[in-house]
Short mmCIF file of C-alpha atoms and ligand atoms in Angstrom, two decimals:
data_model
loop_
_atom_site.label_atom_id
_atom_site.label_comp_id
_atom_site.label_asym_id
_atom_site.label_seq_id
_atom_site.Cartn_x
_atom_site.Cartn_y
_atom_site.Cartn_z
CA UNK A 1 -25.63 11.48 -18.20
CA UNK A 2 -29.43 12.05 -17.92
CA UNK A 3 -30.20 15.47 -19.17
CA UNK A 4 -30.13 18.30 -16.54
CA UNK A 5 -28.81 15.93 -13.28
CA UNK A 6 -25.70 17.68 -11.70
CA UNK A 7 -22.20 15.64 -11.85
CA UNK A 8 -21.18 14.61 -8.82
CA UNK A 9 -18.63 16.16 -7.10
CA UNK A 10 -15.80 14.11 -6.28
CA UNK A 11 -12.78 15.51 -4.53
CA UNK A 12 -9.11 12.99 -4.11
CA UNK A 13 -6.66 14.30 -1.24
CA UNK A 14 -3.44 12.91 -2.06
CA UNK A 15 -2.31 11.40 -5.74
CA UNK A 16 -0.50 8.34 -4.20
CA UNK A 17 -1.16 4.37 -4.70
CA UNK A 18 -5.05 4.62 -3.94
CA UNK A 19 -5.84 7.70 -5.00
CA UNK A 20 -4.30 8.31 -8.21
CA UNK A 21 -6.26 4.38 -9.05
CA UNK A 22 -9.58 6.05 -8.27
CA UNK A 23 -8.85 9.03 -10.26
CA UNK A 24 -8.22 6.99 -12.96
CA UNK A 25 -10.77 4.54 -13.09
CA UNK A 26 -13.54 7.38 -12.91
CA UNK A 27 -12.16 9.59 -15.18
CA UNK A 28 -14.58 8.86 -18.49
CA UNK A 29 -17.48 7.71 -16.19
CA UNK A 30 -20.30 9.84 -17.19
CA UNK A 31 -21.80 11.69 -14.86
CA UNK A 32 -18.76 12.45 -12.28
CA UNK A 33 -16.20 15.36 -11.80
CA UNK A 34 -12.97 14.41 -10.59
CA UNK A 35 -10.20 16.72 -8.78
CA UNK A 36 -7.53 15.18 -7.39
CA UNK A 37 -5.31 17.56 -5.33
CA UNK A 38 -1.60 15.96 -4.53
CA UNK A 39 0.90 18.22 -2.33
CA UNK A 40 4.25 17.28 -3.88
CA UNK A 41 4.95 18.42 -7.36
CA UNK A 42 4.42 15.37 -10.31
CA UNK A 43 8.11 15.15 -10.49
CA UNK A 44 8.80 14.48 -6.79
CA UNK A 45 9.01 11.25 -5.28
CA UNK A 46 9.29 11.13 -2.16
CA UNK A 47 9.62 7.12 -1.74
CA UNK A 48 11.91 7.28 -4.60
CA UNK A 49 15.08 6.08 -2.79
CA UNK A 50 13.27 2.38 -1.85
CA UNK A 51 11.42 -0.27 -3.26
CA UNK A 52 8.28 -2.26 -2.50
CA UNK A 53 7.08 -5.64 -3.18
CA UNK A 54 3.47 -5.70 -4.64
CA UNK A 55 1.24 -8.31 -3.59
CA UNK A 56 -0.47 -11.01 -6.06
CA UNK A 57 -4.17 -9.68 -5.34
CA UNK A 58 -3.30 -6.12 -6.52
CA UNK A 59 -2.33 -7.54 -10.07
CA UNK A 60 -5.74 -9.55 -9.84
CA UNK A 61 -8.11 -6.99 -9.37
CA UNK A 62 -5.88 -4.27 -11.38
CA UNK A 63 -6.38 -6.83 -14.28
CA UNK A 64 -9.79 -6.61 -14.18
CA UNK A 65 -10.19 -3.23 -13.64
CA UNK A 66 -7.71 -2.49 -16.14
CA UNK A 67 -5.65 -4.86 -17.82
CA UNK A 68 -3.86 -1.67 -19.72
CA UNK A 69 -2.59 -0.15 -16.49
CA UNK A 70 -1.38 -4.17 -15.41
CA UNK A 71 0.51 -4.31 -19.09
CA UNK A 72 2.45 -1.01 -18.29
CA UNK A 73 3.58 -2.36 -15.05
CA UNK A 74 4.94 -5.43 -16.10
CA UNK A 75 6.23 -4.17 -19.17
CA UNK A 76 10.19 -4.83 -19.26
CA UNK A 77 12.31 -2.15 -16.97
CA UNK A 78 9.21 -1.13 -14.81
CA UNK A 79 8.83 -3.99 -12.57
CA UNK A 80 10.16 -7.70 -12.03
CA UNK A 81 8.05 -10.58 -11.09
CA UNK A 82 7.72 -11.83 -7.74
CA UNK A 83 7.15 -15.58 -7.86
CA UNK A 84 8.85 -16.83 -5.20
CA UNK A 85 9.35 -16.57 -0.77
CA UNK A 86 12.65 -17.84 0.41
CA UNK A 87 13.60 -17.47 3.91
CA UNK A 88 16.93 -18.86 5.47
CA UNK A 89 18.82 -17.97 8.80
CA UNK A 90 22.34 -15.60 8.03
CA UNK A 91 24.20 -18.73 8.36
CA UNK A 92 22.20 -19.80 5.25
CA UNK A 93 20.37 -22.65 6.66
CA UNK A 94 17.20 -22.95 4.62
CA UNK A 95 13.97 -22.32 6.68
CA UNK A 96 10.91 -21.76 3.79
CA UNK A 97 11.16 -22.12 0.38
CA UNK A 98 7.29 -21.21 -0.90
CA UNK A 99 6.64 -20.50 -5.08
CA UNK A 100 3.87 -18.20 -4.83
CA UNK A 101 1.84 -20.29 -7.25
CA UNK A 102 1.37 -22.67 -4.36
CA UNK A 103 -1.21 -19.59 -2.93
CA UNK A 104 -1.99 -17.39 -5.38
CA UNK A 105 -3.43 -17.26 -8.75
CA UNK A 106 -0.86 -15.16 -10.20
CA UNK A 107 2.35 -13.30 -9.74
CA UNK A 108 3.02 -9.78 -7.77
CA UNK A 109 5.77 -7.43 -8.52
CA UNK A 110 8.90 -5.79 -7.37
CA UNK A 111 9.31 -2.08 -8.21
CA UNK A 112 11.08 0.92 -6.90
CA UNK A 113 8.68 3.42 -6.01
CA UNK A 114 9.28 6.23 -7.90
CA UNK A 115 8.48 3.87 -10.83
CA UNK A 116 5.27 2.47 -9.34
CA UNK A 117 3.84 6.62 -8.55
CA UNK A 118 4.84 6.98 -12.48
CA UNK A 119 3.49 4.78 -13.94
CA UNK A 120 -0.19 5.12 -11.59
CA UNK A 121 -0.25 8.73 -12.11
CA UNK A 122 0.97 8.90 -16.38
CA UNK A 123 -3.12 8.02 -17.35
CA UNK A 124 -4.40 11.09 -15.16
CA UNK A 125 -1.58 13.77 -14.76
CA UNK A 126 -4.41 16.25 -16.71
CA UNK A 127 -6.62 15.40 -13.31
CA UNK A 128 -4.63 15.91 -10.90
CA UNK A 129 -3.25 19.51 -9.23
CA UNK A 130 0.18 18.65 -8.12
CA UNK A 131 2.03 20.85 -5.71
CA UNK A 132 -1.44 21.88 -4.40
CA UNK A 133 -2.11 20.81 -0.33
CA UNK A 134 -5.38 20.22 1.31
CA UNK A 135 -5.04 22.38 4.26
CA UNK A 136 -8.76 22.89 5.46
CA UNK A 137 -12.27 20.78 5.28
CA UNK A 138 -15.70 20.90 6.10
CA UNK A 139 -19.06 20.69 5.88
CA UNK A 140 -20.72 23.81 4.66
CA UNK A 141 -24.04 23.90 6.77
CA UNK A 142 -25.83 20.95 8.88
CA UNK A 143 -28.34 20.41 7.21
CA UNK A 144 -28.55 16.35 6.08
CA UNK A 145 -27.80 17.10 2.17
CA UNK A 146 -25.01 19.84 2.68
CA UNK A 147 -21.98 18.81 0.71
CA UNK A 148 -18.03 19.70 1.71
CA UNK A 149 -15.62 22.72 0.90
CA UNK A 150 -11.92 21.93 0.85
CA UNK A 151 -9.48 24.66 0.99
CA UNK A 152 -5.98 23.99 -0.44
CA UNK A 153 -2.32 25.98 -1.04
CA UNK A 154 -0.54 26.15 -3.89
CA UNK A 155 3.16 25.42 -2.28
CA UNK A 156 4.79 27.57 -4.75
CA UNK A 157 2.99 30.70 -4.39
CA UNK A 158 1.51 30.11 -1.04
CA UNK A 159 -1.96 31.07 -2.88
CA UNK A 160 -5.24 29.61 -1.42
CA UNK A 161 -8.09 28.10 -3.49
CA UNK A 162 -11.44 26.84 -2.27
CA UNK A 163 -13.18 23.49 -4.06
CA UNK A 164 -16.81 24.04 -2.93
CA UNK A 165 -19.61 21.83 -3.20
CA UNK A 166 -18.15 18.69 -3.18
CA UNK A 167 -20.55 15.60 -3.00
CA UNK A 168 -17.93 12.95 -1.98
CA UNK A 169 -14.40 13.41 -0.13
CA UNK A 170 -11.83 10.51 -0.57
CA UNK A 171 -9.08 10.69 1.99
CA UNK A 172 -5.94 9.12 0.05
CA UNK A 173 -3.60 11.23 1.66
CA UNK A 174 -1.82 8.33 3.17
CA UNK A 175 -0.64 6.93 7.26
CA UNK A 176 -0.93 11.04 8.53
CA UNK A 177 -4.49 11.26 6.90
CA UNK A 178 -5.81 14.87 7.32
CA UNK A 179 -9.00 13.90 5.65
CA UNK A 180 -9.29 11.33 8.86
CA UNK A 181 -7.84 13.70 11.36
CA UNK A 182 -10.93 16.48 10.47
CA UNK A 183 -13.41 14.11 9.98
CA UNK A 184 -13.44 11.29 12.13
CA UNK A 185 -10.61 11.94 14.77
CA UNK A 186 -7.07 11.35 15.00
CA UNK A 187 -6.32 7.45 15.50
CA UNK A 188 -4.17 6.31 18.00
CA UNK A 189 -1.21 4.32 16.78
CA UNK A 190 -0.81 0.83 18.07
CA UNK A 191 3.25 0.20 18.00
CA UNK A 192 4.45 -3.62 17.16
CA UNK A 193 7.58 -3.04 18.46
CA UNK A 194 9.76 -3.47 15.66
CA UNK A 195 12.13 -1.10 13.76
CA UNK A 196 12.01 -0.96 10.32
CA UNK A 197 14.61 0.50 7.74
CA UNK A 198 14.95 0.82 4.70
CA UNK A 199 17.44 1.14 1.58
CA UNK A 200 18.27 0.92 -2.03
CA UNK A 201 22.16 -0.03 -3.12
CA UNK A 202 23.42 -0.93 -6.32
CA UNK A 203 23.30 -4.89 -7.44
CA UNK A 204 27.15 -5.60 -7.28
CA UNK A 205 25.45 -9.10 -5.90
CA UNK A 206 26.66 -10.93 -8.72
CA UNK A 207 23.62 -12.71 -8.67
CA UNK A 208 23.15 -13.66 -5.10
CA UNK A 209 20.03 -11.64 -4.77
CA UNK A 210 16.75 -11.73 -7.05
CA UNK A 211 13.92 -12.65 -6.15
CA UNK A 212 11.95 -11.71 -2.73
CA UNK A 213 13.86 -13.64 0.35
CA UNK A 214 14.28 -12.73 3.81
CA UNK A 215 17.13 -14.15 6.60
CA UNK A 216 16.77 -14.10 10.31
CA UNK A 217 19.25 -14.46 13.14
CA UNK A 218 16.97 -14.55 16.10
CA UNK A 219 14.30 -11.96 15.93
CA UNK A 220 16.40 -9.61 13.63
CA UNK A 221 15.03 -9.84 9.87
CA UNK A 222 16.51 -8.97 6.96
CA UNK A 223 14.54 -8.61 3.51
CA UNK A 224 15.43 -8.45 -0.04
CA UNK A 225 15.22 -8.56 -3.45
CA UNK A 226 16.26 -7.07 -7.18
CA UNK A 227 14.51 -4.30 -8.27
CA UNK A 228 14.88 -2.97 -11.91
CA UNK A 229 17.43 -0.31 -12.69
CA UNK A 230 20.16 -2.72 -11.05
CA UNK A 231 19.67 -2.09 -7.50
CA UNK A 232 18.71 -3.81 -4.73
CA UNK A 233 16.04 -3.28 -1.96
CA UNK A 234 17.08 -4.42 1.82
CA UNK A 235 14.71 -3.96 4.35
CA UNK A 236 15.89 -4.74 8.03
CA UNK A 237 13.86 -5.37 11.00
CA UNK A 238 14.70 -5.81 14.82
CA UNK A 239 12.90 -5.60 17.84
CA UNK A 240 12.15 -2.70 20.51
CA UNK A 241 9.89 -1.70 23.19
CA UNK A 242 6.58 -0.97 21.56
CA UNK A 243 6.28 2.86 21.42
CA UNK A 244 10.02 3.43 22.46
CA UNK A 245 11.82 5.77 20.02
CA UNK A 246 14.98 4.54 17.84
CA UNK A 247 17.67 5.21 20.08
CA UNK A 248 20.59 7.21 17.47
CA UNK A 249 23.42 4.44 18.87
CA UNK A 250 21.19 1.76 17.71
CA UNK A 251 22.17 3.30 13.77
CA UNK A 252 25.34 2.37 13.68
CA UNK A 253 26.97 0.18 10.94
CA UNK A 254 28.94 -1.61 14.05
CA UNK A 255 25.19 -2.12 15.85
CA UNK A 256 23.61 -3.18 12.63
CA UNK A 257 26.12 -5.79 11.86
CA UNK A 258 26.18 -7.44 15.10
CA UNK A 259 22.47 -7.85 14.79
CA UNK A 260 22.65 -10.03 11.80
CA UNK A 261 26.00 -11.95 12.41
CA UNK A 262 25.11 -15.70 13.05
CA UNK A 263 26.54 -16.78 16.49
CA UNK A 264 28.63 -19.77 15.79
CA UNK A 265 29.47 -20.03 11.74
CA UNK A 266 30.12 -17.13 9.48
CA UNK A 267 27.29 -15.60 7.23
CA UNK A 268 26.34 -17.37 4.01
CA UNK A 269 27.53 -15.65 1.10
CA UNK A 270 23.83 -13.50 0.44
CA UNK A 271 23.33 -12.74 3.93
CA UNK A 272 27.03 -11.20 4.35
CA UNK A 273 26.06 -8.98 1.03
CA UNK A 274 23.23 -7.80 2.66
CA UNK A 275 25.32 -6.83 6.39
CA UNK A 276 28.15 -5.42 4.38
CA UNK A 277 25.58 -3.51 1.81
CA UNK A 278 23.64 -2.32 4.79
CA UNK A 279 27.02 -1.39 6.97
CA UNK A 280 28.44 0.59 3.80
CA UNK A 281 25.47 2.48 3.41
CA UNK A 282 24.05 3.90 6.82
CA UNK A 283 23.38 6.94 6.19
CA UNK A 284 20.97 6.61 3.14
CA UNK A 285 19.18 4.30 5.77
CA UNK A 286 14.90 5.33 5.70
CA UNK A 287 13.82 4.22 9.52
CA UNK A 288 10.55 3.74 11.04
CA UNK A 289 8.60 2.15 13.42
CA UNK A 290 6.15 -0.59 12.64
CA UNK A 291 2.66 0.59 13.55
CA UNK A 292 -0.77 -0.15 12.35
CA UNK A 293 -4.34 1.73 12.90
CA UNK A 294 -7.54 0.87 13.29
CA UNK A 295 -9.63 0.11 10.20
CA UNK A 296 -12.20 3.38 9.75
CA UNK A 297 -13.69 3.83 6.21
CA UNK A 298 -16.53 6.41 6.14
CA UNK A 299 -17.52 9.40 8.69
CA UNK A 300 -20.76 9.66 10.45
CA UNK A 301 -22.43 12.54 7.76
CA UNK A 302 -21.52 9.91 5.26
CA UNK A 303 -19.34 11.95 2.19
CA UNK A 304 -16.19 11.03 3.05
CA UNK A 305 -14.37 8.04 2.53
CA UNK A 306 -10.92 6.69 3.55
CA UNK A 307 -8.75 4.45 1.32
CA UNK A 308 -5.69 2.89 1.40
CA UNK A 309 -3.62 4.18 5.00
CA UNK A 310 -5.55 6.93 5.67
CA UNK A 311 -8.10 4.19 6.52
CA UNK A 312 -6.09 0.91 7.07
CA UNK A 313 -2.36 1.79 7.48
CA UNK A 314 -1.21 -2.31 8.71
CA UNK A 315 2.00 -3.31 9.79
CA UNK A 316 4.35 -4.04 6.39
CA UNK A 317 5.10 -7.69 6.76
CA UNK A 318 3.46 -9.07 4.13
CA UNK A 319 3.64 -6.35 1.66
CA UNK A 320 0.19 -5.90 1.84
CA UNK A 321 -0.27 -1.93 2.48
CA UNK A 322 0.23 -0.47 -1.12
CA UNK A 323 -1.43 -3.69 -2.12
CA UNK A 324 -4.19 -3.44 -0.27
CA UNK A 325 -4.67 0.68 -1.44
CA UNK A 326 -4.97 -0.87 -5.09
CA UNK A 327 -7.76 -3.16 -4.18
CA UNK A 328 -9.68 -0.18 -2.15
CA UNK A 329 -9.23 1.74 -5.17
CA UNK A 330 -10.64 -0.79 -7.55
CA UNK A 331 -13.40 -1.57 -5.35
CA UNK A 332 -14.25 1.84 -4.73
CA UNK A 333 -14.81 2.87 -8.04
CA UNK A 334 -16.71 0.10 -8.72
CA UNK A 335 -18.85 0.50 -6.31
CA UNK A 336 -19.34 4.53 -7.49
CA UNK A 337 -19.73 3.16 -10.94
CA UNK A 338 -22.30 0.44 -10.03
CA UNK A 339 -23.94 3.42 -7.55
CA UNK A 340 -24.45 6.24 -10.55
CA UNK A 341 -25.99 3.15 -12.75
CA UNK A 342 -27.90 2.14 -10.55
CA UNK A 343 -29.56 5.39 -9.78
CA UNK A 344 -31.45 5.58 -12.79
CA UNK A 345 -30.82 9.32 -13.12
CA UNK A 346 -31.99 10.41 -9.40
CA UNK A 347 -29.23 12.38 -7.39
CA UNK A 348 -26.90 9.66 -5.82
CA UNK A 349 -27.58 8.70 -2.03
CA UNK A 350 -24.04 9.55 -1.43
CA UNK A 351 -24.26 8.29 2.55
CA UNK A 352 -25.82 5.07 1.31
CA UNK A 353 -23.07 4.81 -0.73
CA UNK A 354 -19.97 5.29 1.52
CA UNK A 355 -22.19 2.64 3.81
CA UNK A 356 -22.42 0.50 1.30
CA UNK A 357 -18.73 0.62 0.91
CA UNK A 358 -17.33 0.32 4.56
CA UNK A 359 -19.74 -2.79 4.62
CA UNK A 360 -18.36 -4.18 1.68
CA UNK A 361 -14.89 -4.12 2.58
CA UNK A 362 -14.25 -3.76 6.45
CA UNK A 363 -14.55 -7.76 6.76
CA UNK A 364 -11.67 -8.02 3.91
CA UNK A 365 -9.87 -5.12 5.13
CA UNK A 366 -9.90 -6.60 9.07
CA UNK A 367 -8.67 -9.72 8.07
CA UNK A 368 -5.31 -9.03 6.41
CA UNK A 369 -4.54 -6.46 8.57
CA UNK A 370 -4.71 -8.97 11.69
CA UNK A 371 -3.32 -11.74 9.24
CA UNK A 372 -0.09 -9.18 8.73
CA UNK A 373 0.34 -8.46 12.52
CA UNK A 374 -0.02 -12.56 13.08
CA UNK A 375 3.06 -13.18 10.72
CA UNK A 376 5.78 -10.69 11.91
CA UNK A 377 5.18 -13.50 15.33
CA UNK A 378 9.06 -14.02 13.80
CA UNK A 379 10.18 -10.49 14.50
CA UNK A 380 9.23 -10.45 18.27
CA UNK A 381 11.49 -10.82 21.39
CA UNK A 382 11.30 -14.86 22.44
CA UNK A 383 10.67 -15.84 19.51
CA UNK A 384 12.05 -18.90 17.34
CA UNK A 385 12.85 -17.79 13.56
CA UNK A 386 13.19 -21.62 12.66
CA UNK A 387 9.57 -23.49 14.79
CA UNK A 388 7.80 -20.01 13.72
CA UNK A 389 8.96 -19.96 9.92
CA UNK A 390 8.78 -23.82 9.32
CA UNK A 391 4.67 -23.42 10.75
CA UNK A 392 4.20 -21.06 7.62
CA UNK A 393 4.84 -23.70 5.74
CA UNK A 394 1.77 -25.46 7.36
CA UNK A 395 -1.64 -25.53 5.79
CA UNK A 396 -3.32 -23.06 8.37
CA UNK A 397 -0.52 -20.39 7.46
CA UNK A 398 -0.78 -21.05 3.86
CA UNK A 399 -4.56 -21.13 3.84
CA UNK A 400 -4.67 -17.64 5.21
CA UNK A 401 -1.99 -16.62 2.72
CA UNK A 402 -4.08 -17.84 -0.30
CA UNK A 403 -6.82 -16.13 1.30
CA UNK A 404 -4.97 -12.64 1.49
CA UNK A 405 -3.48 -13.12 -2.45
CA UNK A 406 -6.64 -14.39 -4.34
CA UNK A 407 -9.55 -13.67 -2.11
CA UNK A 408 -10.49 -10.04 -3.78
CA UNK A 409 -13.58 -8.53 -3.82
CA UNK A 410 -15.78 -9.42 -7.33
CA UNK A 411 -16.40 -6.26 -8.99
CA UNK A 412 -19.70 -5.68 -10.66
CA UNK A 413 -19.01 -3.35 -13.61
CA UNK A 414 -15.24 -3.75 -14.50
CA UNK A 415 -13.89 -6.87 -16.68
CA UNK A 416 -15.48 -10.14 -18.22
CA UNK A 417 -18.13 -10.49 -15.29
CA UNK A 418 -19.47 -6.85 -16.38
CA UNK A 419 -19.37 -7.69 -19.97
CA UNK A 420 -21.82 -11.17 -19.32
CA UNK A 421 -23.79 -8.91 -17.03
CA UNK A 422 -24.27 -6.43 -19.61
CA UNK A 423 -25.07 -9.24 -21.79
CA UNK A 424 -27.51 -11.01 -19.67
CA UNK A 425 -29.34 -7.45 -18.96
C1 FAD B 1 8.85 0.30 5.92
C2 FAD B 1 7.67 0.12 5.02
C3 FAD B 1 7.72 -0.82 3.99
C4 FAD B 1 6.62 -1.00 3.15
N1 FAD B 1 6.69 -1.93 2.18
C5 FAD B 1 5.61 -2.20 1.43
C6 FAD B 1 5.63 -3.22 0.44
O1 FAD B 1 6.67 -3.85 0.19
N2 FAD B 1 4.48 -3.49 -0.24
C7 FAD B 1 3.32 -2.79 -0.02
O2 FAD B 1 2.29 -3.10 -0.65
N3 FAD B 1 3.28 -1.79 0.89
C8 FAD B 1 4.39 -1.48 1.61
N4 FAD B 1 4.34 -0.48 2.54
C9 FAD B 1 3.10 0.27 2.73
C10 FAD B 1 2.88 1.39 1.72
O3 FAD B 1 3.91 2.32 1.83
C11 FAD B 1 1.55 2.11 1.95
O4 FAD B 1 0.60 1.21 2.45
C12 FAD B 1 0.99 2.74 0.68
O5 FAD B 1 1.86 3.72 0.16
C13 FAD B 1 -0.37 3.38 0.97
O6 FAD B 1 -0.90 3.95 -0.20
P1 FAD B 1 -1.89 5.19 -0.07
O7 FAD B 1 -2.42 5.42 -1.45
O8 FAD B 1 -2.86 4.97 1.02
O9 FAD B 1 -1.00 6.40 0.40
P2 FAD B 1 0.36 6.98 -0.18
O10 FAD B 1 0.87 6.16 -1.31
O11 FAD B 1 1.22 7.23 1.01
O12 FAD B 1 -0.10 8.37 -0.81
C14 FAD B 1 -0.59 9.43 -0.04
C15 FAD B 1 -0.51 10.67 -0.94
O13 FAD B 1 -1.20 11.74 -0.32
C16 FAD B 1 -0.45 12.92 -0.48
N5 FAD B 1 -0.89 13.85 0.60
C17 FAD B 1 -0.77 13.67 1.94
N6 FAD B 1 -1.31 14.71 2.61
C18 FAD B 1 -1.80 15.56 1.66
C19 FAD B 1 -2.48 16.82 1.72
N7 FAD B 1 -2.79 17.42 2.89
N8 FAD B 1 -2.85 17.43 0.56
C20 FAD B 1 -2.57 16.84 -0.66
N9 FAD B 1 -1.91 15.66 -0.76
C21 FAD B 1 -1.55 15.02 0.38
C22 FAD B 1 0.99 12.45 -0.36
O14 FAD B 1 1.92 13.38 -0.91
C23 FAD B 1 0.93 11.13 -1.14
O15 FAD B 1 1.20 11.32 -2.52
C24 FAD B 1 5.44 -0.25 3.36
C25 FAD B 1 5.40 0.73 4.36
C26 FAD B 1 6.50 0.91 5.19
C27 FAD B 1 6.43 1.95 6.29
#
C-alpha cells in the first residue's frame, strides 16, 4: 500500500456461500481491512441436515480465482462429481438422459452443506466474528463521502459493538437480507407456486441412486442424488397456488406418496426408494416455497453492495443460487482488486465502484435467474413432464444451459489471464 493512504474499510454481513468467498479472496490484498460478521456460531450449520448440487460455472470461476479452494472441495469425502442429468417418470420411463459435458466445460459437485460452509469458511475463520449479528446500519452524516456504521450483538452475551467508518458494506446475509431491507427496501417476493422440501436419509439404495436425476408423475418432481457420508439428498416438488401457504394435511407420508405413485404401473425400483425414503422420514422434512426476487445490487449512496440472495435469491431449479453466490463473490473481488490497482494510490471512488459492479453483472445475473424460472415450466399445473422434458433436450434449451454453466464473467486479476496481463504490462 502507498505510504500514508487509509485501508479501506470493508464490512461482510453474513459468513455464508458469497460472503465467506469474498472474505477470502481479499484477505492478503494490500490495502483493504476485512470484517466479516456471521450470526451463528462457526460450529453451527444450519443447512446441515440437506444437500445441494453445485453448478459447473462455480467450479470454473472458483478455479481461477483459486484453484486451492477448488482442490479442497473435490478432494475425496468432501464432495462427489456431478457429471450427469437423468430424468425419468416414477414408472421409470426414461425422459432426458444429458452428460453435462454436452454443456459445460467441466464438472459441478454434490455436497451436503455443512461440508460446503466448512470447507468455504476453514481459509478465513481468523476473519470472521461468528456468533456476532448485524442488528443496525447506516450512514453516519449526508454528506457525499460519509462512510457507514454497523452495529452488531454478540448472541452470547447480548453485548453490542459498533464497526464505524466503513467504506464498503457487502450484504451476504442471504434470501432475508437486512443489509437490503435498510438500504434499499424490502423486496416483494414473487411466489412460483411450487412447494419445495427437502431431506437427507441414509443410502440403503443399494446403488439405485448416484448421480443427480429427477422423476416426475405429472407436475410432482422428485430430485436426487448421493452425497458423501452415505446419504442421500431427495428434494420433492409439487404444485400450489402461488402465495398460498403449505396446508399441514398436505405433509403427510399418505399425501406425499400419492403424489408420486404412477397411475397405471407400479414405481420403478429408484423412484419407489425415493416415495418410501420420503414416507419413512416426514418429519425431518425442510419445506418451503419456491420464490425468487428481483435482481438489486448496489444502493443509491453507492457503499453497499448485495451478493448472492440478498441480491438475486432465484427459484432453485437449476441449482443455480449457491452457484451463482460463488461467481458474485469471485467477480466481486476482482473487481475490488482491479479497483485498488487501478487507483494508483488515490482514495478509491467507492460509488464508481459498486456501479461498476451492478453493470458488470446485472445482464448475467438477469439471465439465469429468468432461465431458472423458464425450466421449472415442468413443475406447473397443465403441464406435460414428457413434451416439456424431451424440449430440454432441444438445442434452444441446451444452448441456454451451456450459456448458464460456462458463460462466467472473465476476471481481470485472478488466474492465467492476470499472469499474461502482468506480463504484457
Ligand atoms: C429448497 C432449496 C434448494 C436449493 N438447492 C440449491 C442447490 O442445489 N444448488 C445451489 O446452488 N443452490 C441451491 N439453493 C440456493 C442456496 O441455498 C442459496 O442461493 C445460497 O445459500 C445463497 O448463498 P448466500 O451466500 O447468498 O447466502 P447464505 O449461504 O444463505 O448465507 C447467508 C449468511 O448470512 C448470515 N446472516 C444472515 N443475517 C445475518 C445478520 N443479520 N448478521 C450476521 N449474519 C447474518 C447467515 O447466518 C448465513 O450464514 C437452494 C435453495 C432452496 C430454498
Amino acid at each position: 500500500m502507498e505510504a500514508g493512504r487509509k485501508p479501506l474499510r470493508i464490512a461482510i454481513c453474513g459468513a455464508g456461500v458469497g460472503g465467506a468467498i469474498v472474505a477470502h479472496l481479499l484477505r492478503d490484498e494490500p490495502g483493504v481491512e476485512v470484517t466479516c460478521l456471521e450470526q451463528v456460531t462457526a460450529d453451527d450449520h444450519s443447512h446441515a441436515g440437506t444437500g445441494l448440487n453445485v453448478g459447473p460455472n462455480a467450479l470454473k470461476i472458483l478455479a481461477e480465482a483459486d484453484p486451492e479452494l477448488v482442490d479442497a472441495l473435490k478432494a475425496p469425502g468432501v464432495s462427489l462429481p456431478w457429471r450427469n442429468w437423468r430424468t425419468t417418470l416414477t414408472d421409470g420411463t426414461e425422459l432426458m438422459k444429458l452428460p453435462l459435458e454436452r454443456v459445460a466445460d467441466n464438472e459441478g459437485m454434490r455436497i451436503r452443506w455443512s461440508e460446503l460452509y466448512r470447507q468455504l469458511r476453514a481459509p478465513v475463520l481468523d476473519r470472521i466474528l461468528f456468533n456476532q449479528q448485524v442488528v443496525s446500519m447506516g450512514y453516519e452524516g449526508s454528506e457525499p463521502g460519509a462512510t457507514i456504521s454497523i452495529g452488531y450483538q454478540d448472541r452470547a452475551t447480548g453485548e453490542e459493538r459498533w464497526l464505524e467508518g466503513v467504506d464498503l458494506l457487502i450484504g451476504g446475509d442471504g434470501r432475508y437480507s437486512a443489509v437490503r431491507e435498510q438500504f434499499l427496501g424490502r423486496p416483494e417476493p414473487r411466489h412460483l407456486g411450487v412447494v419445495i422440501y427437502r431431506l437427507l436419509v441414509p443410502d440403503t439404495a443399494d446403488g439405485l441412486i448416484d448421480d443427480y436425476a429427477q422423476w416426475f408423475n405429472g407436475p410432482n418432481r422428485l430430485l436426487a442424488f448421493r452425497v458423501p457420508g452415505e446419504a442421500i439428498y431427495i428434494a420433492g416438488a409439487f404444485p400450489i397456488p402461488p402465495g398460498a401457504p403449505i396446508a399441514d394435511d398436505a405433509k403427510s407420508a399418505e399425501v406425499l406418496r400419492g403424489l408420486y405413485a404412477p397411475a397405471k404401473a407400479a414405481p420403478s425400483r429408484d423412484a419407489a426408494f425415493l416415495i418410501d425414503a420420503i414416507c419413512d422420514h416426514v418429519d425431518d422434512i425442510h419445506w418451503a416455497r419456491v420464490q425468487e426476487i428481483p435482481p438489486a445490487f448496489a444502493d443509491e449512496r453507492g457503499r453497499v453492495l448485495l451478493l448472492g440472495d440478498a441480491s438475486h435469491a432465484m427459484v432453485p431449479t437449476l441449482g443455480q443460487g449457491a452457484t451463482m453466490a460463488v461467481e458474485d463473490a469471485c467477480a466481486y473481488a476482482d473487481c475490488i482488486r482491479a479497483a485498488l490497482r487501478g487507483s494508483g494510490g488515490r482514495p478509491l471512488d467507492v460509488p464508481a465502484l459498486t456501479a461498476r459492479v451492478a453493470q458488470r453483472r446485472m445482464e448475467r445475473v438477469r439471465f439465469v435467474v429468468d432461465f431458472s424460472r423458464e425450466a421449472s415450466d415442468t413443475m406447473l399445473p397443465g403441464s406435460d413432464a414428457v413434451r416439456d422434458t424431451r424440449a430440454k433436450m432441444e438445442q434452444p434449451f441446451l444452448a441456454s444451459l451451456r450459456q448458464v454453466y460456462t458463460g462466467t464473467p472473465a476476471l481481470e486479476t485472478f488466474g492465467p489471464g492476470a499472469a499474461r496481463r502482468r506480463q504484457v504490462g
